[in-house]
Coordinates of C-alpha atoms in Angstrom, one line a residue:
M1 CA -34.1 -79.5 2.4
T2 CA -35.7 -76.1 1.0
T3 CA -33.3 -73.4 0.8
Y4 CA -34.2 -69.8 0.6
I5 CA -32.1 -66.9 -1.1
I6 CA -32.7 -63.4 0.4
A7 CA -31.5 -60.4 -1.7
D8 CA -31.6 -57.3 -0.1
I9 CA -30.4 -54.7 -2.7
K10 CA -30.0 -50.9 -2.9
V11 CA -30.1 -49.6 -6.4
K12 CA -27.6 -47.2 -7.2
D13 CA -28.1 -46.9 -10.9
P14 CA -31.5 -48.4 -12.2
K15 CA -30.0 -49.4 -15.9
W16 CA -29.6 -53.2 -15.3
I17 CA -33.3 -53.4 -13.6
P18 CA -35.4 -54.3 -16.8
D19 CA -33.2 -57.0 -18.3
Y20 CA -32.2 -58.4 -15.1
A21 CA -36.2 -58.4 -14.4
A22 CA -37.2 -59.9 -17.6
S23 CA -34.6 -62.5 -17.4
V24 CA -33.4 -63.7 -14.0
H25 CA -36.6 -65.6 -13.1
D26 CA -36.3 -67.8 -16.1
L27 CA -32.9 -68.9 -14.7
V28 CA -34.4 -69.4 -11.0
H29 CA -36.9 -71.6 -12.6
K30 CA -34.3 -73.7 -14.4
H31 CA -32.8 -74.4 -11.0
S32 CA -36.4 -75.2 -9.8
G33 CA -36.4 -72.2 -7.9
R34 CA -39.5 -69.9 -7.8
Y35 CA -39.9 -66.1 -6.4
L36 CA -42.1 -65.6 -3.4
A37 CA -41.7 -62.1 -3.5
R38 CA -39.6 -59.5 -5.5
S39 CA -41.0 -56.1 -4.1
G40 CA -39.5 -52.6 -3.7
N41 CA -42.5 -52.3 -0.8
V42 CA -40.1 -52.3 2.0
K43 CA -41.4 -51.3 5.5
T44 CA -39.1 -51.5 8.8
L45 CA -41.3 -52.9 11.3
E46 CA -38.2 -52.8 14.3
G47 CA -34.8 -51.5 14.4
R48 CA -33.1 -49.2 12.2
P49 CA -34.2 -49.4 8.4
L50 CA -31.5 -50.4 6.3
D51 CA -30.9 -48.4 3.1
T52 CA -32.8 -50.5 0.8
T53 CA -34.6 -50.3 -2.4
L54 CA -35.9 -53.6 -2.8
I55 CA -35.6 -57.1 -1.3
A56 CA -36.3 -60.8 -3.3
L57 CA -36.9 -63.8 -1.5
M58 CA -36.4 -67.3 -3.7
A59 CA -37.1 -70.8 -2.8
F60 CA -35.1 -73.5 -3.7
P61 CA -35.4 -77.5 -3.0
S62 CA -32.0 -77.6 -1.8
E63 CA -28.9 -75.6 -1.3
A64 CA -27.4 -77.3 -4.4
A65 CA -30.1 -76.1 -6.4
A66 CA -29.6 -72.5 -4.9
R67 CA -26.1 -72.5 -5.8
A68 CA -26.5 -74.1 -9.2
F69 CA -28.6 -70.7 -9.8
T70 CA -26.1 -68.6 -8.3
N71 CA -23.0 -70.1 -10.3
D72 CA -24.8 -70.7 -13.5
P73 CA -22.8 -69.2 -16.2
A74 CA -25.7 -67.7 -18.1
Y75 CA -26.6 -65.7 -14.7
A76 CA -23.1 -64.1 -14.9
P77 CA -23.8 -60.9 -16.9
F78 CA -27.0 -60.3 -15.0
L79 CA -25.1 -60.6 -11.8
S80 CA -22.0 -58.4 -12.8
A81 CA -24.8 -55.8 -14.1
R82 CA -26.5 -56.0 -10.6
Q83 CA -23.4 -55.6 -8.6
G84 CA -22.2 -52.6 -10.8
G85 CA -25.8 -50.4 -10.3
S86 CA -26.2 -51.7 -6.8
D87 CA -25.2 -52.5 -3.5
S88 CA -26.7 -56.1 -2.9
R89 CA -26.3 -58.6 -0.2
F90 CA -27.6 -62.2 -0.8
Q91 CA -28.3 -64.4 2.0
M92 CA -29.0 -68.2 2.0
I93 CA -31.2 -69.9 5.0
D94 CA -32.6 -73.3 5.1
N95 CA -36.0 -74.1 6.3
T96 CA -35.0 -75.3 10.1
D97 CA -35.7 -73.9 13.5
L98 CA -32.5 -73.6 15.3
A99 CA -34.4 -74.2 18.3
G100 CA -36.5 -77.2 17.5
T101 CA -39.6 -76.2 19.2
I102 CA -41.8 -75.6 15.7
S103 CA -43.2 -79.0 14.9
Y104 CA -43.7 -78.3 11.4
L105 CA -40.0 -76.9 10.6
P106 CA -37.0 -79.8 11.0
K107 CA -35.0 -79.2 13.8
G108 CA -31.8 -77.3 12.9

C-alpha cells in the first residue's frame, strides 16, 4: 500500500540544507521512494498559516519502505543536521480513504 511522508520544516539555520538537498534524495530512492514535491512555495489556502519554510512530500511503496528510509543509518547524520537547524515534523499517511467513498482509493 502506498505510503507518503509529509515533511513540514521551519528552517532556523540553513547550513544543513545544501548537503541534505544534494544527498537525501538518493537515500529516498534507495528505499524505492520518490519525491513528489520539495518546495518552499507554501501558500495557506485555509486556516491559520503555519510557520513553515518548506514542505516535502515523498511516496513509498509501503510503510516498511518509508520506515526503512527514516531508520537507515546512512540517513542519521542528515537527520541530525536537519533537526539541529530546523523545527521539523514528519508525518506518515497511507493512500486510503477513511470514508470509503472514493472508488479509486482503498477503504481505510
